[in-house]
CSV table of C-alpha atoms and ligand atoms in Angstrom, one decimal:
chain,number,residue,atom,x,y,z
Q,252,MET,CA,52.7,-135.4,-80.4
Q,253,ARG,CA,48.9,-135.2,-80.4
Q,254,ASP,CA,47.1,-132.8,-82.6
Q,255,ILE,CA,46.0,-129.6,-80.8
Q,256,LYS,CA,43.3,-127.1,-81.5
Q,257,ILE,CA,43.7,-123.5,-80.4
Q,258,GLY,CA,40.7,-121.2,-80.1
Q,259,VAL,CA,40.7,-117.5,-80.8
Q,260,LEU,CA,37.8,-115.7,-79.1
Q,261,GLY,CA,36.1,-114.3,-82.2
Q,262,LEU,CA,33.7,-111.7,-80.8
Q,263,GLN,CA,35.9,-108.6,-81.7
Q,264,GLY,CA,39.5,-107.6,-82.4
Q,265,ALA,CA,42.5,-109.0,-84.2
Q,266,VAL,CA,41.1,-112.5,-84.7
Q,267,ARG,CA,42.2,-113.4,-88.3
Q,268,GLU,CA,45.8,-112.5,-87.6
Q,269,HIS,CA,46.0,-114.8,-84.6
Q,270,VAL,CA,44.4,-117.6,-86.7
Q,271,ALA,CA,47.1,-117.1,-89.4
Q,272,ALA,CA,49.9,-117.2,-86.7
Q,273,ILE,CA,48.5,-120.4,-85.2
Q,274,GLU,CA,48.3,-122.1,-88.6
Q,275,ALA,CA,51.7,-120.9,-89.6
Q,276,ASN,CA,52.9,-122.8,-86.5
Q,277,GLY,CA,51.2,-126.0,-87.7
Q,278,ALA,CA,48.4,-126.1,-85.1
Q,279,GLY,CA,44.7,-126.1,-85.7
Q,280,ALA,CA,42.8,-122.9,-85.2
Q,281,VAL,CA,39.2,-122.4,-84.3
Q,282,VAL,CA,37.4,-119.0,-84.3
Q,283,VAL,CA,35.3,-119.2,-81.2
Q,284,LYS,CA,31.9,-117.6,-81.8
Q,285,ASN,CA,29.7,-119.9,-79.8
Q,286,LEU,CA,29.9,-121.5,-76.4
Q,287,GLU,CA,30.0,-125.1,-77.7
Q,288,GLN,CA,33.3,-124.4,-79.4
Q,289,LEU,CA,35.0,-123.9,-76.1
Q,290,LYS,CA,34.7,-127.6,-75.5
Q,291,GLU,CA,36.6,-128.5,-78.6
Q,292,ILE,CA,39.8,-126.5,-77.9
Q,293,ASP,CA,42.9,-127.2,-75.9
Q,294,GLY,CA,43.9,-123.5,-75.4
Q,295,LEU,CA,42.4,-120.1,-75.9
Q,296,ILE,CA,43.7,-116.8,-77.2
Q,297,ILE,CA,41.9,-113.6,-76.3
Q,298,PRO,CA,42.9,-111.1,-78.9
Q,299,GLY,CA,43.6,-107.4,-78.8
Q,300,GLY,CA,40.9,-105.0,-79.8
Q,301,GLU,CA,38.8,-102.9,-77.3
Q,302,SER,CA,38.3,-104.5,-73.9
Q,303,THR,CA,35.1,-102.6,-73.2
Q,304,THR,CA,33.5,-103.6,-76.5
Q,305,MET,CA,34.7,-107.2,-76.1
Q,306,ARG,CA,33.2,-107.3,-72.6
Q,307,ARG,CA,29.9,-106.1,-73.9
Q,308,LEU,CA,29.8,-108.9,-76.4
Q,309,ILE,CA,31.0,-111.4,-73.8
Q,310,ASP,CA,28.0,-110.5,-71.7
Q,311,LYS,CA,25.6,-110.3,-74.7
Q,312,TYR,CA,26.4,-113.9,-75.8
Q,313,ASP,CA,26.7,-115.3,-72.2
Q,314,PHE,CA,30.4,-116.1,-72.5
Q,315,MET,CA,31.6,-114.9,-69.1
Q,316,ASP,CA,30.9,-117.9,-66.9
Q,317,PRO,CA,32.1,-120.4,-69.6
Q,318,LEU,CA,35.3,-118.4,-69.9
Q,319,LYS,CA,35.8,-118.4,-66.1
Q,320,GLU,CA,35.2,-122.2,-66.2
Q,321,PHE,CA,37.7,-122.6,-69.0
Q,322,ALA,CA,40.3,-120.8,-66.8
Q,323,ILE,CA,39.5,-123.0,-63.8
Q,324,SER,CA,39.8,-126.2,-66.0
Q,325,GLY,CA,43.6,-125.5,-66.3
Q,326,LYS,CA,43.7,-125.1,-70.0
Q,327,PRO,CA,46.2,-122.5,-71.3
Q,328,MET,CA,44.9,-119.0,-72.1
Q,329,PHE,CA,46.8,-116.2,-73.8
Q,330,GLY,CA,45.6,-112.6,-73.5
Q,331,THR,CA,47.1,-110.1,-75.9
Q,332,CYS,CA,46.6,-106.3,-75.3
Q,333,ALA,CA,42.8,-106.0,-74.7
Q,334,GLY,CA,42.8,-109.7,-74.1
Q,335,LEU,CA,45.3,-109.3,-71.2
Q,336,ILE,CA,42.9,-106.7,-69.7
Q,337,LEU,CA,40.1,-109.2,-69.9
Q,338,LEU,CA,42.3,-112.0,-68.3
Q,339,ALA,CA,43.6,-110.0,-65.4
Q,340,LYS,CA,42.6,-110.3,-61.8
Q,341,SER,CA,42.3,-106.5,-61.4
Q,342,VAL,CA,42.2,-103.4,-63.6
Q,343,GLU,CA,43.1,-99.9,-62.4
Q,344,GLY,CA,40.0,-97.8,-61.8
Q,345,TYR,CA,37.6,-100.8,-62.0
Q,346,GLU,CA,36.0,-102.4,-58.9
Q,347,GLU,CA,35.5,-105.7,-60.6
Q,348,PRO,CA,37.8,-107.6,-63.0
Q,349,HIS,CA,36.5,-109.2,-66.2
Q,350,ILE,CA,37.5,-112.9,-66.3
Q,351,GLY,CA,39.8,-112.3,-63.3
Q,352,ALA,CA,42.0,-115.3,-63.8
Q,353,MET,CA,45.7,-114.1,-64.1
Q,354,ASP,CA,47.3,-112.7,-61.0
Q,355,VAL,CA,48.3,-109.3,-62.5
Q,356,HIS,CA,47.1,-105.7,-61.9
Q,357,ILE,CA,46.7,-103.8,-65.2
Q,358,GLU,CA,46.5,-100.2,-66.2
Q,359,ARG,CA,44.9,-99.4,-69.5
Q,360,ASN,CA,46.1,-97.1,-72.3
Q,361,SER,CA,49.6,-96.7,-70.7
Q,362,PHE,CA,51.5,-95.8,-73.8
Q,363,GLY,CA,49.6,-92.9,-75.4
Q,364,ARG,CA,46.9,-92.7,-78.0
Q,365,GLN,CA,46.2,-94.6,-81.2
Q,366,LYS,CA,48.4,-92.4,-83.3
Q,367,GLU,CA,51.3,-92.9,-80.9
Q,368,SER,CA,51.3,-96.6,-81.7
Q,369,PHE,CA,54.8,-97.9,-82.1
Q,370,GLU,CA,56.8,-101.0,-82.8
Q,371,VAL,CA,59.9,-102.0,-80.8
Q,372,ASP,CA,62.1,-105.1,-80.7
Q,373,LEU,CA,61.9,-106.7,-77.2
Q,374,ASP,CA,63.8,-109.5,-75.5
Q,375,ILE,CA,61.2,-111.8,-74.1
Q,376,SER,CA,62.5,-114.3,-71.6
Q,377,GLY,CA,62.3,-117.9,-72.8
Q,378,VAL,CA,60.3,-116.8,-75.8
Q,379,ALA,CA,62.4,-114.8,-78.3
Q,380,ASN,CA,65.1,-112.1,-78.5
Q,381,GLY,CA,64.6,-109.1,-80.7
Q,382,PHE,CA,60.9,-109.8,-81.0
Q,383,PRO,CA,59.0,-107.1,-83.0
Q,384,SER,CA,56.3,-105.9,-80.7
Q,385,VAL,CA,53.5,-103.7,-81.9
Q,386,PHE,CA,51.9,-101.4,-79.2
Q,387,ILE,CA,48.5,-99.9,-80.0
Q,388,ARG,CA,46.9,-98.0,-77.1
Q,389,ALA,CA,48.5,-100.7,-75.0
Q,390,PRO,CA,48.0,-101.5,-71.3
Q,391,HIS,CA,50.8,-102.5,-69.0
Q,392,ILE,CA,51.2,-104.7,-65.9
Q,393,VAL,CA,51.5,-102.6,-62.8
Q,394,ARG,CA,52.0,-105.4,-60.3
Q,395,VAL,CA,52.2,-109.2,-60.4
Q,396,GLY,CA,51.4,-111.9,-57.9
Q,397,LYS,CA,54.0,-114.1,-56.4
Q,398,ASN,CA,53.6,-117.0,-58.9
Q,399,VAL,CA,53.9,-114.7,-62.0
Q,400,GLU,CA,57.1,-114.7,-64.0
Q,401,ILE,CA,57.9,-111.4,-65.7
Q,402,LEU,CA,58.9,-112.1,-69.3
Q,403,ALA,CA,59.5,-108.6,-70.7
Q,404,MET,CA,59.8,-104.9,-69.8
Q,405,HIS,CA,59.6,-101.8,-71.9
Q,406,ASN,CA,60.3,-98.3,-70.5
Q,407,ASN,CA,60.5,-99.8,-67.0
Q,408,ARG,CA,57.0,-101.3,-67.4
Q,409,ILE,CA,56.1,-104.9,-67.4
Q,410,VAL,CA,54.7,-105.8,-70.8
Q,411,ALA,CA,54.7,-109.6,-70.8
Q,412,ALA,CA,54.3,-112.2,-68.1
Q,413,ARG,CA,53.3,-115.8,-67.5
Q,414,GLU,CA,51.6,-117.5,-64.5
Q,415,GLY,CA,51.5,-121.2,-65.2
Q,416,GLN,CA,48.7,-121.8,-67.7
Q,417,PHE,CA,48.2,-118.0,-68.3
Q,418,LEU,CA,50.3,-115.9,-70.7
Q,419,GLY,CA,49.8,-112.2,-71.3
Q,420,CYS,CA,51.3,-109.4,-73.2
Q,421,SER,CA,50.6,-105.7,-73.7
Q,422,PHE,CA,51.3,-105.7,-77.4
Q,423,HIS,CA,50.1,-107.4,-80.5
Q,424,PRO,CA,52.4,-110.4,-81.2
Q,425,GLU,CA,50.2,-111.5,-84.2
Q,426,LEU,CA,50.6,-108.4,-86.3
Q,427,THR,CA,54.0,-109.2,-87.9
Q,428,LYS,CA,55.4,-112.3,-89.7
Q,429,ASP,CA,57.4,-113.3,-86.6
Q,430,HIS,CA,55.3,-116.0,-85.0
Q,431,ARG,CA,57.7,-117.0,-82.1
Q,432,PHE,CA,55.4,-115.7,-79.3
Q,433,ASN,CA,52.5,-117.6,-80.7
Q,434,SER,CA,54.7,-120.7,-81.1
Q,435,TYR,CA,55.7,-120.4,-77.4
Q,436,PHE,CA,51.9,-120.5,-76.5
Q,437,ILE,CA,51.3,-123.4,-78.8
Q,438,ASN,CA,54.1,-125.3,-77.0
Q,439,MET,CA,52.5,-124.5,-73.6
Q,440,VAL,CA,49.3,-126.1,-75.0
Q,441,ARG,CA,51.1,-129.1,-76.4
Q,442,LYS,CA,52.8,-129.8,-73.0
Q,443,GLN,CA,49.6,-129.4,-71.1
Q,444,LYS,CA,47.7,-131.7,-73.4
Q,445,ASP,CA,50.5,-134.4,-73.2
Q,446,TYR,CA,50.4,-134.1,-69.5
Q,447,TYR,CA,46.7,-135.2,-69.3
T,709,LIG,N1,43.1,-99.7,-75.3
T,709,LIG,C1,42.4,-101.0,-75.5
T,709,LIG,C2,41.6,-101.4,-74.3
T,709,LIG,O1,41.7,-100.8,-73.3
T,709,LIG,C3,43.4,-102.1,-75.8
T,709,LIG,C4,44.1,-101.8,-77.1
T,709,LIG,C5,44.5,-103.0,-77.9
T,709,LIG,O2,44.0,-104.2,-77.6
T,709,LIG,N2,45.2,-102.8,-78.9
T,709,LIG,O3,40.9,-102.3,-74.4
């Protein structure tokens, strides 16, 4: 198996926790803070945080086109919470998406306010059963395109999905010591890299 490097977009949000989860799974982690680093990595995680703030920083540091190109290149991308909002093809109430890569329609802040944050064990198809999932002002997936596989539901809402190279979830998989979701993404990246 060849060595892989996973980037975590390091402009805002839960960056350190993703790095720790990647390293716990034995892969290399890169905090991506400049455009050159996008060329060194085999897959990219866009963390949770605040999508509007992250978007502002993406624009400020000219990341938008390179992120779109990264998506077009076929390399795996994993959006968690705010990262899923950034990855989606459309967002409720917004005329334009952000990166607009994954064929899902998202609604923001679907599970209440910050103080209503909660943790629940979810069965995530092909990933893990009883996975501790932390929801913090989380979005949900309202609709998916035809090539999107739904991986998990909570309260009749879609909260995790995959479309080929794209993986997304409403919650924060990096905030507990259970690194199985991260491990699933790392395997996606390994398979993709061996393929080329
Ligand atoms: N509510 C945030 C947003 O809309 C997402 C929250 C999170 O990433 N924990 O960007």
